[in-house]
Amino acid sequence: MNWGPTGTARSMVTFDPDGLTWAQRDGDACVVCHKKWPRPRVRVGRLPDDSAVLACADCAEALFPAPLAKVVAFPARF
Ligand SMILES: [Zn+2]
C-alpha cells in the first residue's frame, strides 16, 4: 500500500485502541489532537486489527520529527 511520498518504509506503530475515541479509531479524527477538519491524512500507525491510525500533518511531524514533511536536500559537492 502506498500512502504517498512521505516514507512508507517506516515501520508502523501499533496504537492501543483503548486510548482512542471511535472517531480516532475510524480514522475520522487526528489521533493526537482529535481534530476532524481538515481531515487527518498522514498514516502514523495502525491498530491491532490493522486499520490505519491517522494524524494531521502537524501532529504527525511532532510524532515522527525528521522524515515526514520535509525533503532534505543534500548540498552538492564539488
Ligand atoms: Zn492533529
PDB file of N, CA and C and ligand atoms in Angstrom:
ATOM      1  N   MET A   1       0.842  -1.204   0.000  1.00  0.00           N
ATOM      2  CA  MET A   1       0.000   0.000   0.000  1.00  0.00           C
ATOM      3  C   MET A   1       0.870   1.244   0.000  1.00  0.00           C
ATOM      4  N   ASN A   2       0.607   2.117  -0.908  1.00  0.00           N
ATOM      5  CA  ASN A   2       1.434   3.319  -0.997  1.00  0.00           C
ATOM      6  C   ASN A   2       0.634   4.540  -0.562  1.00  0.00           C
ATOM      7  N   TRP A   3       1.092   5.170   0.464  1.00  0.00           N
ATOM      8  CA  TRP A   3       0.358   6.311   1.014  1.00  0.00           C
ATOM      9  C   TRP A   3       0.990   7.630   0.635  1.00  0.00           C
ATOM     10  N   GLY A   4       1.825   7.629  -0.346  1.00  0.00           N
ATOM     11  CA  GLY A   4       2.376   8.885  -0.787  1.00  0.00           C
ATOM     12  C   GLY A   4       3.864   8.947  -0.563  1.00  0.00           C
ATOM     13  N   PRO A   5       4.391  10.119  -0.778  1.00  0.00           N
ATOM     14  CA  PRO A   5       5.848  10.267  -0.818  1.00  0.00           C
ATOM     15  C   PRO A   5       6.497  10.386   0.551  1.00  0.00           C
ATOM     16  N   THR A   6       5.767  10.169   1.624  1.00  0.00           N
ATOM     17  CA  THR A   6       6.320  10.509   2.928  1.00  0.00           C
ATOM     18  C   THR A   6       6.936   9.325   3.658  1.00  0.00           C
ATOM     19  N   GLY A   7       7.437   8.388   2.954  1.00  0.00           N
ATOM     20  CA  GLY A   7       8.185   7.365   3.663  1.00  0.00           C
ATOM     21  C   GLY A   7       7.342   6.205   4.106  1.00  0.00           C
ATOM     22  N   THR A   8       7.019   5.332   3.226  1.00  0.00           N
ATOM     23  CA  THR A   8       6.194   4.188   3.586  1.00  0.00           C
ATOM     24  C   THR A   8       7.028   3.077   4.195  1.00  0.00           C
ATOM     25  N   ALA A   9       8.317   3.221   4.160  1.00  0.00           N
ATOM     26  CA  ALA A   9       9.168   2.143   4.636  1.00  0.00           C
ATOM     27  C   ALA A   9       9.246   2.120   6.155  1.00  0.00           C
ATOM     28  N   ARG A  10       8.871   3.244   6.772  1.00  0.00           N
ATOM     29  CA  ARG A  10       8.948   3.315   8.218  1.00  0.00           C
ATOM     30  C   ARG A  10       8.074   2.239   8.851  1.00  0.00           C
ATOM     31  N   SER A  11       8.556   1.616   9.863  1.00  0.00           N
ATOM     32  CA  SER A  11       7.758   0.585  10.494  1.00  0.00           C
ATOM     33  C   SER A  11       6.591   1.228  11.224  1.00  0.00           C
ATOM     34  N   MET A  12       5.465   0.574  11.144  1.00  0.00           N
ATOM     35  CA  MET A  12       4.252   1.147  11.697  1.00  0.00           C
ATOM     36  C   MET A  12       4.177   0.940  13.207  1.00  0.00           C
ATOM     37  N   VAL A  13       3.719   1.972  13.869  1.00  0.00           N
ATOM     38  CA  VAL A  13       3.487   1.872  15.299  1.00  0.00           C
ATOM     39  C   VAL A  13       2.082   1.325  15.508  1.00  0.00           C
ATOM     40  N   THR A  14       1.939   0.433  16.425  1.00  0.00           N
ATOM     41  CA  THR A  14       0.614  -0.072  16.739  1.00  0.00           C
ATOM     42  C   THR A  14       0.057   0.693  17.936  1.00  0.00           C
ATOM     43  N   PHE A  15      -1.112   1.275  17.742  1.00  0.00           N
ATOM     44  CA  PHE A  15      -1.737   2.047  18.810  1.00  0.00           C
ATOM     45  C   PHE A  15      -2.708   1.178  19.587  1.00  0.00           C
ATOM     46  N   ASP A  16      -2.836   1.491  20.862  1.00  0.00           N
ATOM     47  CA  ASP A  16      -3.788   0.781  21.691  1.00  0.00           C
ATOM     48  C   ASP A  16      -5.164   1.428  21.529  1.00  0.00           C
ATOM     49  N   PRO A  17      -6.125   0.709  20.992  1.00  0.00           N
ATOM     50  CA  PRO A  17      -7.430   1.316  20.727  1.00  0.00           C
ATOM     51  C   PRO A  17      -8.153   1.748  21.987  1.00  0.00           C
ATOM     52  N   ASP A  18      -7.766   1.216  23.134  1.00  0.00           N
ATOM     53  CA  ASP A  18      -8.422   1.617  24.380  1.00  0.00           C
ATOM     54  C   ASP A  18      -8.235   3.095  24.668  1.00  0.00           C
ATOM     55  N   GLY A  19      -7.149   3.644  24.184  1.00  0.00           N
ATOM     56  CA  GLY A  19      -6.897   5.055  24.460  1.00  0.00           C
ATOM     57  C   GLY A  19      -7.458   5.987  23.410  1.00  0.00           C
ATOM     58  N   LEU A  20      -8.155   5.443  22.435  1.00  0.00           N
ATOM     59  CA  LEU A  20      -8.623   6.267  21.328  1.00  0.00           C
ATOM     60  C   LEU A  20     -10.139   6.366  21.311  1.00  0.00           C
ATOM     61  N   THR A  21     -10.626   7.456  20.753  1.00  0.00           N
ATOM     62  CA  THR A  21     -12.071   7.578  20.577  1.00  0.00           C
ATOM     63  C   THR A  21     -12.487   6.810  19.324  1.00  0.00           C
ATOM     64  N   TRP A  22     -13.798   6.672  19.166  1.00  0.00           N
ATOM     65  CA  TRP A  22     -14.281   5.968  17.975  1.00  0.00           C
ATOM     66  C   TRP A  22     -13.849   6.693  16.724  1.00  0.00           C
ATOM     67  N   ALA A  23     -13.926   8.012  16.761  1.00  0.00           N
ATOM     68  CA  ALA A  23     -13.546   8.777  15.575  1.00  0.00           C
ATOM     69  C   ALA A  23     -12.083   8.544  15.229  1.00  0.00           C
ATOM     70  N   GLN A  24     -11.271   8.474  16.258  1.00  0.00           N
ATOM     71  CA  GLN A  24      -9.853   8.235  16.001  1.00  0.00           C
ATOM     72  C   GLN A  24      -9.626   6.829  15.465  1.00  0.00           C
ATOM     73  N   ARG A  25     -10.355   5.881  15.998  1.00  0.00           N
ATOM     74  CA  ARG A  25     -10.186   4.509  15.525  1.00  0.00           C
ATOM     75  C   ARG A  25     -10.643   4.362  14.088  1.00  0.00           C
ATOM     76  N   ASP A  26     -11.640   5.160  13.710  1.00  0.00           N
ATOM     77  CA  ASP A  26     -12.134   5.075  12.339  1.00  0.00           C
ATOM     78  C   ASP A  26     -11.307   5.901  11.370  1.00  0.00           C
ATOM     79  N   GLY A  27     -10.330   6.613  11.887  1.00  0.00           N
ATOM     80  CA  GLY A  27      -9.546   7.466  11.002  1.00  0.00           C
ATOM     81  C   GLY A  27     -10.245   8.772  10.682  1.00  0.00           C
ATOM     82  N   ASP A  28     -11.276   9.108  11.448  1.00  0.00           N
ATOM     83  CA  ASP A  28     -12.008  10.343  11.202  1.00  0.00           C
ATOM     84  C   ASP A  28     -11.441  11.517  11.969  1.00  0.00           C
ATOM     85  N   ALA A  29     -10.669  11.231  12.996  1.00  0.00           N
ATOM     86  CA  ALA A  29     -10.110  12.304  13.801  1.00  0.00           C
ATOM     87  C   ALA A  29      -8.620  12.058  14.001  1.00  0.00           C
ATOM     88  N   CYS A  30      -7.890  13.160  14.129  1.00  0.00           N
ATOM     89  CA  CYS A  30      -6.465  13.056  14.366  1.00  0.00           C
ATOM     90  C   CYS A  30      -6.209  12.336  15.688  1.00  0.00           C
ATOM     91  N   VAL A  31      -5.282  11.414  15.673  1.00  0.00           N
ATOM     92  CA  VAL A  31      -5.033  10.620  16.858  1.00  0.00           C
ATOM     93  C   VAL A  31      -4.386  11.455  17.963  1.00  0.00           C
ATOM     94  N   VAL A  32      -3.814  12.584  17.593  1.00  0.00           N
ATOM     95  CA  VAL A  32      -3.146  13.420  18.579  1.00  0.00           C
ATOM     96  C   VAL A  32      -4.065  14.519  19.097  1.00  0.00           C
ATOM     97  N   CYS A  33      -4.655  15.293  18.197  1.00  0.00           N
ATOM     98  CA  CYS A  33      -5.392  16.486  18.641  1.00  0.00           C
ATOM     99  C   CYS A  33      -6.898  16.353  18.442  1.00  0.00           C
ATOM    100  N   HIS A  34      -7.368  15.226  17.988  1.00  0.00           N
ATOM    101  CA  HIS A  34      -8.804  14.951  17.825  1.00  0.00           C
ATOM    102  C   HIS A  34      -9.482  15.805  16.764  1.00  0.00           C
ATOM    103  N   LYS A  35      -8.710  16.539  16.010  1.00  0.00           N
ATOM    104  CA  LYS A  35      -9.309  17.419  15.022  1.00  0.00           C
ATOM    105  C   LYS A  35      -9.874  16.590  13.878  1.00  0.00           C
ATOM    106  N   LYS A  36     -11.087  16.944  13.454  1.00  0.00           N
ATOM    107  CA  LYS A  36     -11.704  16.195  12.357  1.00  0.00           C
ATOM    108  C   LYS A  36     -11.628  16.949  11.043  1.00  0.00           C
ATOM    109  N   TRP A  37     -11.333  18.213  11.123  1.00  0.00           N
ATOM    110  CA  TRP A  37     -11.232  19.006   9.904  1.00  0.00           C
ATOM    111  C   TRP A  37     -10.124  20.007  10.056  1.00  0.00           C
ATOM    112  N   PRO A  38      -9.224  20.141   9.138  1.00  0.00           N
ATOM    113  CA  PRO A  38      -9.111  19.272   7.962  1.00  0.00           C
ATOM    114  C   PRO A  38      -8.849  17.827   8.338  1.00  0.00           C
ATOM    115  N   ARG A  39      -9.343  16.973   7.547  1.00  0.00           N
ATOM    116  CA  ARG A  39      -9.247  15.557   7.808  1.00  0.00           C
ATOM    117  C   ARG A  39      -7.796  15.115   7.956  1.00  0.00           C
ATOM    118  N   PRO A  40      -7.517  14.313   8.986  1.00  0.00           N
ATOM    119  CA  PRO A  40      -6.148  13.808   9.133  1.00  0.00           C
ATOM    120  C   PRO A  40      -5.785  12.940   7.940  1.00  0.00           C
ATOM    121  N   ARG A  41      -4.584  13.146   7.457  1.00  0.00           N
ATOM    122  CA  ARG A  41      -4.243  12.450   6.215  1.00  0.00           C
ATOM    123  C   ARG A  41      -2.964  11.638   6.307  1.00  0.00           C
ATOM    124  N   VAL A  42      -2.231  11.792   7.370  1.00  0.00           N
ATOM    125  CA  VAL A  42      -0.969  11.079   7.453  1.00  0.00           C
ATOM    126  C   VAL A  42      -1.153   9.821   8.286  1.00  0.00           C
ATOM    127  N   ARG A  43      -0.790   8.715   7.728  1.00  0.00           N
ATOM    128  CA  ARG A  43      -0.917   7.465   8.469  1.00  0.00           C
ATOM    129  C   ARG A  43       0.277   7.339   9.410  1.00  0.00           C
ATOM    130  N   VAL A  44       0.005   7.377  10.707  1.00  0.00           N
ATOM    131  CA  VAL A  44       1.101   7.344  11.669  1.00  0.00           C
ATOM    132  C   VAL A  44       1.223   5.995  12.355  1.00  0.00           C
ATOM    133  N   GLY A  45       0.282   5.126  12.106  1.00  0.00           N
ATOM    134  CA  GLY A  45       0.369   3.831  12.761  1.00  0.00           C
ATOM    135  C   GLY A  45      -0.842   2.997  12.396  1.00  0.00           C
ATOM    136  N   ARG A  46      -1.024   1.953  13.152  1.00  0.00           N
ATOM    137  CA  ARG A  46      -2.169   1.095  12.878  1.00  0.00           C
ATOM    138  C   ARG A  46      -2.718   0.561  14.186  1.00  0.00           C
ATOM    139  N   LEU A  47      -3.877  -0.026  14.086  1.00  0.00           N
ATOM    140  CA  LEU A  47      -4.481  -0.675  15.233  1.00  0.00           C
ATOM    141  C   LEU A  47      -4.195  -2.163  15.157  1.00  0.00           C
ATOM    142  N   PRO A  48      -4.404  -2.836  16.264  1.00  0.00           N
ATOM    143  CA  PRO A  48      -4.144  -4.293  16.240  1.00  0.00           C
ATOM    144  C   PRO A  48      -4.938  -5.010  15.152  1.00  0.00           C
ATOM    145  N   ASP A  49      -6.073  -4.470  14.746  1.00  0.00           N
ATOM    146  CA  ASP A  49      -6.834  -5.117  13.673  1.00  0.00           C
ATOM    147  C   ASP A  49      -6.409  -4.628  12.295  1.00  0.00           C
ATOM    148  N   ASP A  50      -5.328  -3.834  12.279  1.00  0.00           N
ATOM    149  CA  ASP A  50      -4.704  -3.423  11.032  1.00  0.00           C
ATOM    150  C   ASP A  50      -5.344  -2.240  10.346  1.00  0.00           C
ATOM    151  N   SER A  51      -6.299  -1.564  10.984  1.00  0.00           N
ATOM    152  CA  SER A  51      -6.808  -0.368  10.348  1.00  0.00           C
ATOM    153  C   SER A  51      -5.851   0.791  10.627  1.00  0.00           C
ATOM    154  N   ALA A  52      -5.932   1.794   9.793  1.00  0.00           N
ATOM    155  CA  ALA A  52      -4.964   2.874   9.858  1.00  0.00           C
ATOM    156  C   ALA A  52      -5.286   3.859  10.969  1.00  0.00           C
ATOM    157  N   VAL A  53      -4.238   4.371  11.583  1.00  0.00           N
ATOM    158  CA  VAL A  53      -4.380   5.456  12.542  1.00  0.00           C
ATOM    159  C   VAL A  53      -3.824   6.699  11.873  1.00  0.00           C
ATOM    160  N   LEU A  54      -4.651   7.741  11.834  1.00  0.00           N
ATOM    161  CA  LEU A  54      -4.274   8.925  11.080  1.00  0.00           C
ATOM    162  C   LEU A  54      -4.047  10.124  11.979  1.00  0.00           C
ATOM    163  N   ALA A  55      -3.192  11.016  11.500  1.00  0.00           N
ATOM    164  CA  ALA A  55      -2.960  12.270  12.204  1.00  0.00           C
ATOM    165  C   ALA A  55      -2.843  13.375  11.174  1.00  0.00           C
ATOM    166  N   CYS A  56      -3.082  14.599  11.593  1.00  0.00           N
ATOM    167  CA  CYS A  56      -2.872  15.689  10.664  1.00  0.00           C
ATOM    168  C   CYS A  56      -1.361  15.914  10.505  1.00  0.00           C
ATOM    169  N   ALA A  57      -1.022  16.639   9.489  1.00  0.00           N
ATOM    170  CA  ALA A  57       0.394  16.750   9.128  1.00  0.00           C
ATOM    171  C   ALA A  57       1.230  17.307  10.275  1.00  0.00           C
ATOM    172  N   ASP A  58       0.713  18.328  10.952  1.00  0.00           N
ATOM    173  CA  ASP A  58       1.481  18.938  12.036  1.00  0.00           C
ATOM    174  C   ASP A  58       1.729  17.950  13.167  1.00  0.00           C
ATOM    175  N   CYS A  59       0.707  17.212  13.520  1.00  0.00           N
ATOM    176  CA  CYS A  59       0.855  16.268  14.622  1.00  0.00           C
ATOM    177  C   CYS A  59       1.759  15.113  14.217  1.00  0.00           C
ATOM    178  N   ALA A  60       1.629  14.680  13.000  1.00  0.00           N
ATOM    179  CA  ALA A  60       2.472  13.590  12.535  1.00  0.00           C
ATOM    180  C   ALA A  60       3.932  14.009  12.596  1.00  0.00           C
ATOM    181  N   GLU A  61       4.161  15.259  12.274  1.00  0.00           N
ATOM    182  CA  GLU A  61       5.528  15.744  12.313  1.00  0.00           C
ATOM    183  C   GLU A  61       6.049  15.783  13.741  1.00  0.00           C
ATOM    184  N   ALA A  62       5.148  16.106  14.663  1.00  0.00           N
ATOM    185  CA  ALA A  62       5.553  16.118  16.067  1.00  0.00           C
ATOM    186  C   ALA A  62       5.824  14.704  16.574  1.00  0.00           C
ATOM    187  N   LEU A  63       5.049  13.767  16.067  1.00  0.00           N
ATOM    188  CA  LEU A  63       5.244  12.377  16.484  1.00  0.00           C
ATOM    189  C   LEU A  63       6.519  11.784  15.908  1.00  0.00           C
ATOM    190  N   PHE A  64       6.701  12.047  14.639  1.00  0.00           N
ATOM    191  CA  PHE A  64       7.851  11.482  13.934  1.00  0.00           C
ATOM    192  C   PHE A  64       8.604  12.604  13.238  1.00  0.00           C
ATOM    193  N   PRO A  65       9.445  13.300  13.958  1.00  0.00           N
ATOM    194  CA  PRO A  65      10.030  14.550  13.501  1.00  0.00           C
ATOM    195  C   PRO A  65      10.664  14.547  12.108  1.00  0.00           C
ATOM    196  N   ALA A  66      11.762  13.978  11.919  1.00  0.00           N
ATOM    197  CA  ALA A  66      12.527  14.296  10.729  1.00  0.00           C
ATOM    198  C   ALA A  66      11.890  13.949   9.390  1.00  0.00           C
ATOM    199  N   PRO A  67      11.607  12.716   9.109  1.00  0.00           N
ATOM    200  CA  PRO A  67      11.429  12.367   7.701  1.00  0.00           C
ATOM    201  C   PRO A  67      10.124  12.817   7.086  1.00  0.00           C
ATOM    202  N   LEU A  68       9.150  13.203   7.877  1.00  0.00           N
ATOM    203  CA  LEU A  68       7.856  13.413   7.272  1.00  0.00           C
ATOM    204  C   LEU A  68       7.742  14.567   6.298  1.00  0.00           C
ATOM    205  N   ALA A  69       7.530  15.742   6.781  1.00  0.00           N
ATOM    206  CA  ALA A  69       7.103  16.811   5.896  1.00  0.00           C
ATOM    207  C   ALA A  69       8.224  17.372   5.031  1.00  0.00           C
ATOM    208  N   LYS A  70       9.419  17.049   5.368  1.00  0.00           N
ATOM    209  CA  LYS A  70      10.495  17.747   4.675  1.00  0.00           C
ATOM    210  C   LYS A  70      11.257  16.868   3.701  1.00  0.00           C
ATOM    211  N   VAL A  71      11.631  17.498   2.661  1.00  0.00           N
ATOM    212  CA  VAL A  71      12.550  16.833   1.750  1.00  0.00           C
ATOM    213  C   VAL A  71      13.922  17.421   2.030  1.00  0.00           C
ATOM    214  N   VAL A  72      14.833  16.565   2.397  1.00  0.00           N
ATOM    215  CA  VAL A  72      16.165  17.063   2.720  1.00  0.00           C
ATOM    216  C   VAL A  72      16.986  17.131   1.449  1.00  0.00           C
ATOM    217  N   ALA A  73      17.465  18.312   1.211  1.00  0.00           N
ATOM    218  CA  ALA A  73      18.296  18.470   0.022  1.00  0.00           C
ATOM    219  C   ALA A  73      19.762  18.342   0.411  1.00  0.00           C
ATOM    220  N   PHE A  74      20.420  17.446  -0.213  1.00  0.00           N
ATOM    221  CA  PHE A  74      21.835  17.304   0.073  1.00  0.00           C
ATOM    222  C   PHE A  74      22.611  18.339  -0.721  1.00  0.00           C
ATOM    223  N   PRO A  75      23.523  19.010  -0.050  1.00  0.00           N
ATOM    224  CA  PRO A  75      24.300  20.015  -0.776  1.00  0.00           C
ATOM    225  C   PRO A  75      25.166  19.342  -1.827  1.00  0.00           C
ATOM    226  N   ALA A  76      25.260  19.997  -2.929  1.00  0.00           N
ATOM    227  CA  ALA A  76      26.095  19.442  -3.993  1.00  0.00           C
ATOM    228  C   ALA A  76      27.556  19.531  -3.610  1.00  0.00           C
ATOM    229  N   ARG A  77      28.278  18.538  -3.948  1.00  0.00           N
ATOM    230  CA  ARG A  77      29.715  18.564  -3.654  1.00  0.00           C
ATOM    231  C   ARG A  77      30.510  18.902  -4.883  1.00  0.00           C
ATOM    232  N   PHE A  78      31.570  19.613  -4.630  1.00  0.00           N
ATOM    233  CA  PHE A  78      32.424  19.989  -5.759  1.00  0.00           C
ATOM    234  C   PHE A  78      33.782  19.357  -5.634  1.00  0.00           C
TER     235      PHE A  78
HETATM  236 ZN    ZN B   1      -3.658  16.689  14.845  1.00  0.00          ZN
END
